[in-house]
């Protein structure tokens, strides 16, 4: 059975956006641009997901299915990620946090949620769960210099 990459197009867009944000973070001084790039990537992924409404595609030997249920939850996750990025952009600037890593972690966690929503096999659901939870562990302890943040990250991990 051939692999149909149309089913994972939204996931590929989110992954590409995360890689672009990571690379652009290396070369620019104005970190506000990263929020715009992240929001553009999320918006383009949302648009691609809208274009896939009505499709019923199963790929990777039945481990991943693109259907209306998965697309609905992908859209919810994308809206939530966009709201998170929009709300946290000003906070990151005020606190002087590393915006590039933050946005990549948000996108990685969103990618994990999107994989879980279309996963039909235990392995694919577990892969999505781990991809969602590991960035959240890091985000819980994101403020390295604050003791409470490090404690929260450790407690969440344990």
Short mmCIF file of C-alpha atoms in Angstrom, two decimals:
data_model
loop_
_atom_site.label_atom_id
_atom_site.label_comp_id
_atom_site.label_asym_id
_atom_site.label_seq_id
_atom_site.Cartn_x
_atom_site.Cartn_y
_atom_site.Cartn_z
CA UNK A 1 0.00 0.00 0.00
CA UNK A 2 1.58 3.32 -1.02
CA UNK A 3 1.97 6.11 1.51
CA UNK A 4 -0.37 9.04 0.86
CA UNK A 5 1.29 12.23 2.12
CA UNK A 6 -1.91 14.24 1.63
CA UNK A 7 -3.13 12.86 4.95
CA UNK A 8 -0.21 14.37 6.85
CA UNK A 9 -0.05 17.71 5.03
CA UNK A 10 -1.14 19.78 8.09
CA UNK A 11 1.46 18.04 10.23
CA UNK A 12 4.13 18.72 7.62
CA UNK A 13 3.19 22.42 7.58
CA UNK A 14 3.47 22.69 11.37
CA UNK A 15 6.82 20.87 11.33
CA UNK A 16 8.11 23.15 8.59
CA UNK A 17 6.96 26.21 10.53
CA UNK A 18 8.79 24.99 13.65
CA UNK A 19 11.99 24.47 11.65
CA UNK A 20 11.69 27.90 10.00
CA UNK A 21 11.17 29.59 13.38
CA UNK A 22 14.19 27.76 14.77
CA UNK A 23 16.39 28.82 11.87
CA UNK A 24 15.16 32.42 11.69
CA UNK A 25 15.77 32.76 15.44
CA UNK A 26 19.49 32.25 14.79
CA UNK A 27 19.83 35.13 12.36
CA UNK A 28 17.56 37.95 13.50
CA UNK A 29 17.77 40.43 16.34
CA UNK A 30 14.10 41.45 16.51
CA UNK A 31 12.38 38.47 18.13
CA UNK A 32 8.89 39.90 17.51
CA UNK A 33 9.18 38.59 13.95
CA UNK A 34 9.11 35.03 15.30
CA UNK A 35 5.55 35.48 16.60
CA UNK A 36 4.45 36.67 13.17
CA UNK A 37 6.14 33.72 11.43
CA UNK A 38 4.56 31.32 13.91
CA UNK A 39 1.10 32.83 13.43
CA UNK A 40 1.50 32.73 9.64
CA UNK A 41 2.49 29.06 9.83
CA UNK A 42 -0.47 28.24 12.05
CA UNK A 43 -2.82 30.17 9.75
CA UNK A 44 -1.51 28.38 6.65
CA UNK A 45 -1.90 25.03 8.41
CA UNK A 46 -5.46 25.96 9.35
CA UNK A 47 -6.19 26.88 5.72
CA UNK A 48 -4.71 23.58 4.49
CA UNK A 49 -6.86 21.71 7.03
CA UNK A 50 -9.95 23.53 5.74
CA UNK A 51 -9.10 22.40 2.21
CA UNK A 52 -9.00 18.78 3.38
CA UNK A 53 -12.52 18.79 4.85
CA UNK A 54 -14.47 15.95 3.32
CA UNK A 55 -11.44 13.79 2.57
CA UNK A 56 -11.24 10.27 3.98
CA UNK A 57 -7.63 9.09 3.69
CA UNK A 58 -5.93 6.29 5.57
CA UNK A 59 -2.17 5.94 5.32
CA UNK A 60 0.82 4.27 6.98
CA UNK A 61 -0.90 0.87 6.92
CA UNK A 62 -3.94 2.13 8.80
CA UNK A 63 -2.01 3.90 11.56
CA UNK A 64 -3.09 7.39 10.51
CA UNK A 65 -6.49 8.47 9.22
CA UNK A 66 -7.52 11.86 7.92
CA UNK A 67 -11.24 12.29 8.51
CA UNK A 68 -13.68 14.96 9.66
CA UNK A 69 -13.14 14.06 13.32
CA UNK A 70 -9.39 14.54 13.09
CA UNK A 71 -9.67 17.75 11.09
CA UNK A 72 -12.12 19.22 13.60
CA UNK A 73 -9.73 18.65 16.49
CA UNK A 74 -6.75 19.83 14.46
CA UNK A 75 -8.56 23.11 13.92
CA UNK A 76 -9.29 23.43 17.63
CA UNK A 77 -5.62 22.78 18.44
CA UNK A 78 -4.47 25.30 15.84
CA UNK A 79 -6.82 28.00 17.15
CA UNK A 80 -5.58 27.33 20.68
CA UNK A 81 -1.95 27.53 19.57
CA UNK A 82 -2.60 30.80 17.73
CA UNK A 83 -4.26 32.29 20.80
CA UNK A 84 -1.36 31.13 22.97
CA UNK A 85 1.19 32.72 20.65
CA UNK A 86 -0.82 35.91 20.41
CA UNK A 87 -1.20 36.28 24.16
CA UNK A 88 2.36 35.33 25.06
CA UNK A 89 4.25 37.51 22.54
CA UNK A 90 4.11 40.62 24.74
CA UNK A 91 4.90 38.61 27.87
CA UNK A 92 8.03 37.09 26.34
CA UNK A 93 9.27 40.53 25.34
CA UNK A 94 8.65 42.00 28.81
CA UNK A 95 10.30 39.11 30.63
CA UNK A 96 13.22 38.85 28.22
CA UNK A 97 12.65 35.15 27.57
CA UNK A 98 13.96 33.23 24.58
CA UNK A 99 11.09 33.54 22.12
CA UNK A 100 12.45 31.17 19.47
CA UNK A 101 12.56 28.14 21.72
CA UNK A 102 9.18 28.99 23.19
CA UNK A 103 7.46 29.09 19.80
CA UNK A 104 9.13 25.89 18.66
CA UNK A 105 7.94 24.15 21.82
CA UNK A 106 4.39 25.41 21.29
CA UNK A 107 4.45 24.19 17.67
CA UNK A 108 5.90 20.81 18.68
CA UNK A 109 3.23 20.31 21.29
CA UNK A 110 0.56 21.26 18.75
CA UNK A 111 2.05 18.77 16.30
CA UNK A 112 1.75 16.03 18.91
CA UNK A 113 -1.90 16.88 19.50
CA UNK A 114 -2.57 16.84 15.76
CA UNK A 115 -0.95 13.41 15.41
CA UNK A 116 -3.03 12.09 18.29
CA UNK A 117 -6.26 13.34 16.74
CA UNK A 118 -5.68 11.36 13.54
CA UNK A 119 -3.93 8.36 15.05
CA UNK A 120 -5.81 5.07 14.77
CA UNK A 121 -3.17 2.74 16.14
CA UNK A 122 -1.81 2.64 19.67
CA UNK A 123 1.72 3.38 18.49
CA UNK A 124 0.71 6.50 16.55
CA UNK A 125 -1.40 7.78 19.45
CA UNK A 126 1.48 7.14 21.86
CA UNK A 127 3.91 8.92 19.52
CA UNK A 128 1.58 11.92 19.41
CA UNK A 129 1.17 11.87 23.19
CA UNK A 130 4.91 11.87 23.78
CA UNK A 131 5.45 14.58 21.19
CA UNK A 132 2.82 16.67 22.95
CA UNK A 133 3.95 16.09 26.54
CA UNK A 134 7.74 16.50 26.24
CA UNK A 135 7.56 20.16 25.13
CA UNK A 136 5.05 20.83 27.90
CA UNK A 137 7.56 19.46 30.45
CA UNK A 138 10.11 21.92 29.11
CA UNK A 139 7.60 24.78 29.08
CA UNK A 140 6.72 24.11 32.73
CA UNK A 141 10.35 24.79 33.64
CA UNK A 142 10.97 27.40 30.94
CA UNK A 143 12.03 30.20 33.31
CA UNK A 144 15.37 28.64 34.30
CA UNK A 145 16.40 31.34 36.75
CA UNK A 146 13.25 31.09 38.84
CA UNK A 147 13.22 28.36 41.47
CA UNK A 148 9.47 27.79 41.24
CA UNK A 149 9.71 27.20 37.50
CA UNK A 150 12.42 24.59 37.88
CA UNK A 151 10.45 22.95 40.65
CA UNK A 152 7.32 22.90 38.50
CA UNK A 153 9.18 21.31 35.60
CA UNK A 154 10.65 18.60 37.85
CA UNK A 155 7.35 17.89 39.56
CA UNK A 156 5.56 17.67 36.24
CA UNK A 157 8.17 15.26 34.92
CA UNK A 158 7.91 13.05 37.99
#
